[in-house]
PDB file of C-alpha atoms in Angstrom:
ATOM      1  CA  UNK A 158     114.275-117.797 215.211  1.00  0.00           C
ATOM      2  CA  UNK A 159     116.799-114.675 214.808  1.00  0.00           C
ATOM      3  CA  UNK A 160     113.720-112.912 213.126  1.00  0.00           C
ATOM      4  CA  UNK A 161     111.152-114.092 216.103  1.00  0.00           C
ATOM      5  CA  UNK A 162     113.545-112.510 218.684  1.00  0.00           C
ATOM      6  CA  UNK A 163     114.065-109.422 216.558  1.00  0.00           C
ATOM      7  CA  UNK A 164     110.303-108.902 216.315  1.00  0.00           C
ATOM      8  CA  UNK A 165     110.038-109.776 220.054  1.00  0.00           C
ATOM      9  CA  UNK A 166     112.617-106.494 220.922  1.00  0.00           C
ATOM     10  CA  UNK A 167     110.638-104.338 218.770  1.00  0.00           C
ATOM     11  CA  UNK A 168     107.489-104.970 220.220  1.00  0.00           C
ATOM     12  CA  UNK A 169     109.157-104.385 223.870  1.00  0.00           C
ATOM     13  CA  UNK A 170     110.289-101.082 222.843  1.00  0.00           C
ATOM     14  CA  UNK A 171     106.932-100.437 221.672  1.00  0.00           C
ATOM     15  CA  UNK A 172     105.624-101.645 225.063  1.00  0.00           C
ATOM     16  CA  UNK A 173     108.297-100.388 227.125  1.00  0.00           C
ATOM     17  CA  UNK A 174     107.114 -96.761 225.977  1.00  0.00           C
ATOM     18  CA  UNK A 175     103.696 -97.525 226.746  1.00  0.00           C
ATOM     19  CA  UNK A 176     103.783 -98.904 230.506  1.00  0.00           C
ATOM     20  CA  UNK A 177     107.674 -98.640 231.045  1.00  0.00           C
ATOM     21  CA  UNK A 178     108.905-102.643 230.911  1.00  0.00           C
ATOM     22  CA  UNK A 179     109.204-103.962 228.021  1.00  0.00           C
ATOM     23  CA  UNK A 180     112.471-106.239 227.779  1.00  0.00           C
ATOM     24  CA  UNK A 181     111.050-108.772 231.408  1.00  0.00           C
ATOM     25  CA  UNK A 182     107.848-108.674 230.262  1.00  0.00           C
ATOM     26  CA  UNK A 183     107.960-109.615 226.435  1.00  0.00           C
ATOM     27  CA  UNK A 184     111.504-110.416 225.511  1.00  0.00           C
ATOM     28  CA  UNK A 185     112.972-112.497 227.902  1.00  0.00           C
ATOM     29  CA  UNK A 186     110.046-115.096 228.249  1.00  0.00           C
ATOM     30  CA  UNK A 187     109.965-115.527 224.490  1.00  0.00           C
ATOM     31  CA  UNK A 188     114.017-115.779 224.093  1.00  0.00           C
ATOM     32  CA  UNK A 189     113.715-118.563 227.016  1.00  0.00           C
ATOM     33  CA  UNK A 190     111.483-120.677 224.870  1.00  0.00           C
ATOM     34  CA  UNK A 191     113.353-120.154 221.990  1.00  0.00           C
ATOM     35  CA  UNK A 192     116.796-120.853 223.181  1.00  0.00           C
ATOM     36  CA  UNK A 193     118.681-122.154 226.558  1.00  0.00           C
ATOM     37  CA  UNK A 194     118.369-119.487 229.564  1.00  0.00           C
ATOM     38  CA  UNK A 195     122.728-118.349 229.054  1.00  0.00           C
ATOM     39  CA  UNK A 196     122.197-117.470 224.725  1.00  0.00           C
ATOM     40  CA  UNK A 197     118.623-115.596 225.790  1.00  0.00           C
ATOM     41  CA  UNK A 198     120.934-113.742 228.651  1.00  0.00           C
ATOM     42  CA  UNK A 199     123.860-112.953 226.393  1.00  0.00           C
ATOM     43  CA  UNK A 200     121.080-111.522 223.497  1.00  0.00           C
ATOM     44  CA  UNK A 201     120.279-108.923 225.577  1.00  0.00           C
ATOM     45  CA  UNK A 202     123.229-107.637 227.395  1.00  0.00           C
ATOM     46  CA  UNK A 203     124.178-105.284 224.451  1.00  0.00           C
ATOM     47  CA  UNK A 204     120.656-103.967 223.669  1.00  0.00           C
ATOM     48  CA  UNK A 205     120.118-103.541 227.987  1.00  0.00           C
ATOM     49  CA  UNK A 206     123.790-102.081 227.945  1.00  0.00           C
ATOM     50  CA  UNK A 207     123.285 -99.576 225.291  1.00  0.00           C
ATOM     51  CA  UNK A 208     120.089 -98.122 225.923  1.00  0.00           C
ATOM     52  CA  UNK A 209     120.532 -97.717 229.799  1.00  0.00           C
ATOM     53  CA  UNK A 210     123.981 -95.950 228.752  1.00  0.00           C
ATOM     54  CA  UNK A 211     121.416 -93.901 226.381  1.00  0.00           C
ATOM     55  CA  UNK A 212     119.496 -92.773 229.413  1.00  0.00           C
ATOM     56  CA  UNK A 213     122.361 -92.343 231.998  1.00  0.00           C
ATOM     57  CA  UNK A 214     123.832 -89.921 228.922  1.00  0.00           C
ATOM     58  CA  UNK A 215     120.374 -87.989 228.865  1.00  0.00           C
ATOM     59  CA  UNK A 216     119.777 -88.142 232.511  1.00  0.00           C
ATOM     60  CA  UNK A 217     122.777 -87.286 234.165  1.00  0.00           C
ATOM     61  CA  UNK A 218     122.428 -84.067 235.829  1.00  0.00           C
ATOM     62  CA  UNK A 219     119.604 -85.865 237.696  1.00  0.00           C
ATOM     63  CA  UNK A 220     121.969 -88.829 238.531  1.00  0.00           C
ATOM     64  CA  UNK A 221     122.052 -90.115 242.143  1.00  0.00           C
ATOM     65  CA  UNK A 222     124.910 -89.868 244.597  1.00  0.00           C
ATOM     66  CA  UNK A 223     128.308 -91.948 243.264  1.00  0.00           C
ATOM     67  CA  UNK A 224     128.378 -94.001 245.992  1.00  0.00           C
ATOM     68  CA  UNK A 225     124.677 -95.412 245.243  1.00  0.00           C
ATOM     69  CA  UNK A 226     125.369 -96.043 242.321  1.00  0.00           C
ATOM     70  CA  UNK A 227     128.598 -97.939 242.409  1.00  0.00           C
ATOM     71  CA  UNK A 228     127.049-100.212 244.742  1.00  0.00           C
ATOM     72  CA  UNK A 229     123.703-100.433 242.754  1.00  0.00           C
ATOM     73  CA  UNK A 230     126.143-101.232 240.055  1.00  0.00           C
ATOM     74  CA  UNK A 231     127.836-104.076 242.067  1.00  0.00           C
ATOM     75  CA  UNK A 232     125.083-105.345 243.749  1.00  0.00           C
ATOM     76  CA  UNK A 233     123.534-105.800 240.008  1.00  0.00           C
ATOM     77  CA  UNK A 234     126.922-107.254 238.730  1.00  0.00           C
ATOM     78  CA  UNK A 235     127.139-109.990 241.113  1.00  0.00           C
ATOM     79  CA  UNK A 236     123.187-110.613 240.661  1.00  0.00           C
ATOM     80  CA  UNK A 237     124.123-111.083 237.115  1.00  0.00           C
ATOM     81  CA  UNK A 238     127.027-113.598 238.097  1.00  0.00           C
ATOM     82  CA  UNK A 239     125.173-115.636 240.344  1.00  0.00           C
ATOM     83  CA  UNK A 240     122.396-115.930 237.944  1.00  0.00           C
ATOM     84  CA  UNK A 241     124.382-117.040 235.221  1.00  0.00           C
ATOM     85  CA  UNK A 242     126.046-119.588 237.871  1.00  0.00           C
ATOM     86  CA  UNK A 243     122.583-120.863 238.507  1.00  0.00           C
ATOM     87  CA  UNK A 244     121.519-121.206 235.010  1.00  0.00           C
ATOM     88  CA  UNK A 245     123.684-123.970 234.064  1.00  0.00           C
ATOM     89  CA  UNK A 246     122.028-126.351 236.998  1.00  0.00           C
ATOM     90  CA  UNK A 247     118.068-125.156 235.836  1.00  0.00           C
ATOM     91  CA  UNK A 248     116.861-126.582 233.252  1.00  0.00           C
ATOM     92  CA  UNK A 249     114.421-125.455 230.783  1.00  0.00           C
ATOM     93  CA  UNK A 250     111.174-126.245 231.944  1.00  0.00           C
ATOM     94  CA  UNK A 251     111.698-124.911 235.749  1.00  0.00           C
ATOM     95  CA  UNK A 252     113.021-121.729 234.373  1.00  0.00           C
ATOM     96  CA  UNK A 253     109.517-121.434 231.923  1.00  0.00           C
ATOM     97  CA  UNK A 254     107.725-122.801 235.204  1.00  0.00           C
ATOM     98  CA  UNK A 255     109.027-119.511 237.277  1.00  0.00           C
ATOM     99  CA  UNK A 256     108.360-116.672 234.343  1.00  0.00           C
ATOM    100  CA  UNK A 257     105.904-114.235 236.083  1.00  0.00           C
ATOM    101  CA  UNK A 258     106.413-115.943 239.448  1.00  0.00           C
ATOM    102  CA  UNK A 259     106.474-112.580 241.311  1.00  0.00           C
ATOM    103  CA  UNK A 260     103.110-111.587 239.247  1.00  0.00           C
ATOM    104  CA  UNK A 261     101.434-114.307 240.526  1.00  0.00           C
ATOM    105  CA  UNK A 262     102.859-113.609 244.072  1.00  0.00           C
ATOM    106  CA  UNK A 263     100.460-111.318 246.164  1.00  0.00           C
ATOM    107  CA  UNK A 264     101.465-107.822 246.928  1.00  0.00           C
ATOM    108  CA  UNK A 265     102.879-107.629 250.764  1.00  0.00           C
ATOM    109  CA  UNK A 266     102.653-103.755 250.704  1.00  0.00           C
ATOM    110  CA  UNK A 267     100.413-102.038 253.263  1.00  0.00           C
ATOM    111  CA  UNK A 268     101.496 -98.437 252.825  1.00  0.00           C
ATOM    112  CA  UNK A 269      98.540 -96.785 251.461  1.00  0.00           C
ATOM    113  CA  UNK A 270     100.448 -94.120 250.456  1.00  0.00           C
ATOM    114  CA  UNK A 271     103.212 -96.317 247.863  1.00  0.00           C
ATOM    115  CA  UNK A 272     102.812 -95.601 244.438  1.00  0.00           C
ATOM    116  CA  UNK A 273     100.742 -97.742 242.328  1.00  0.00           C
ATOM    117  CA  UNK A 274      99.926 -96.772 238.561  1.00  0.00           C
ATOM    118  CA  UNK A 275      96.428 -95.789 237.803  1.00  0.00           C
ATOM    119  CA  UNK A 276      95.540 -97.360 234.806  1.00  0.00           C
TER     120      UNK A 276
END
């Protein structure tokens, strides 16, 4: 299973440089089948850890205002808590019921002018 989610981070990486998400779209769906929602969490908080330190390191004279991003950075920590909190009362089969819930959800957005890719 080690192997499966090995293979599965590769392939995000490969994806994540094609259409810029790799990790939601590939990884974390195939981690949740393969093990309880709190191990597939803890799997990826070194690999999301590492790399976004890799691109706040090659990024940062572009980096936004300190205050943003401390509360970004809170806001994101206590998402994580409260997720985590939530897990343990889920069980298995709602959490593989939700995956690509907000795909499935129609777009609300009526501002012609908000980016969309062009693919």
């Amino acid at each position: 299973m080690l192997l499966i989610a090995f293979i599965a981070l590769l392939v995000a990486g490969i994806v994540k440089g094609a259409i810029g998400s790799g990790v939601p779209v590939i990884v974390v769906p195939i981690l949740t089948m393969l093990y309880d929602v709190q191990l597939a969490i803890a799997l990826l908080v070194a690999p999301n850890l590492f790399s976004n330190a890799l691109q706040v390191w090659q990024y940062r004279r572009h980096l936004l205002p300190l205050r943003f991003l401390a509360a970004f950075s809170i806001a994101g920590g206590l998402g994580i808590v409260l997720a985590l909190g939530i897990s343990r009362f889920i069980s298995r089969n709602t959490v593989t019921g939700c995956r690509g819930c907000d795909r499935a959800l129609p777009d609300h957005q009526s501002d012609e002018t908000s980016y969309r890719p062009a693919f």
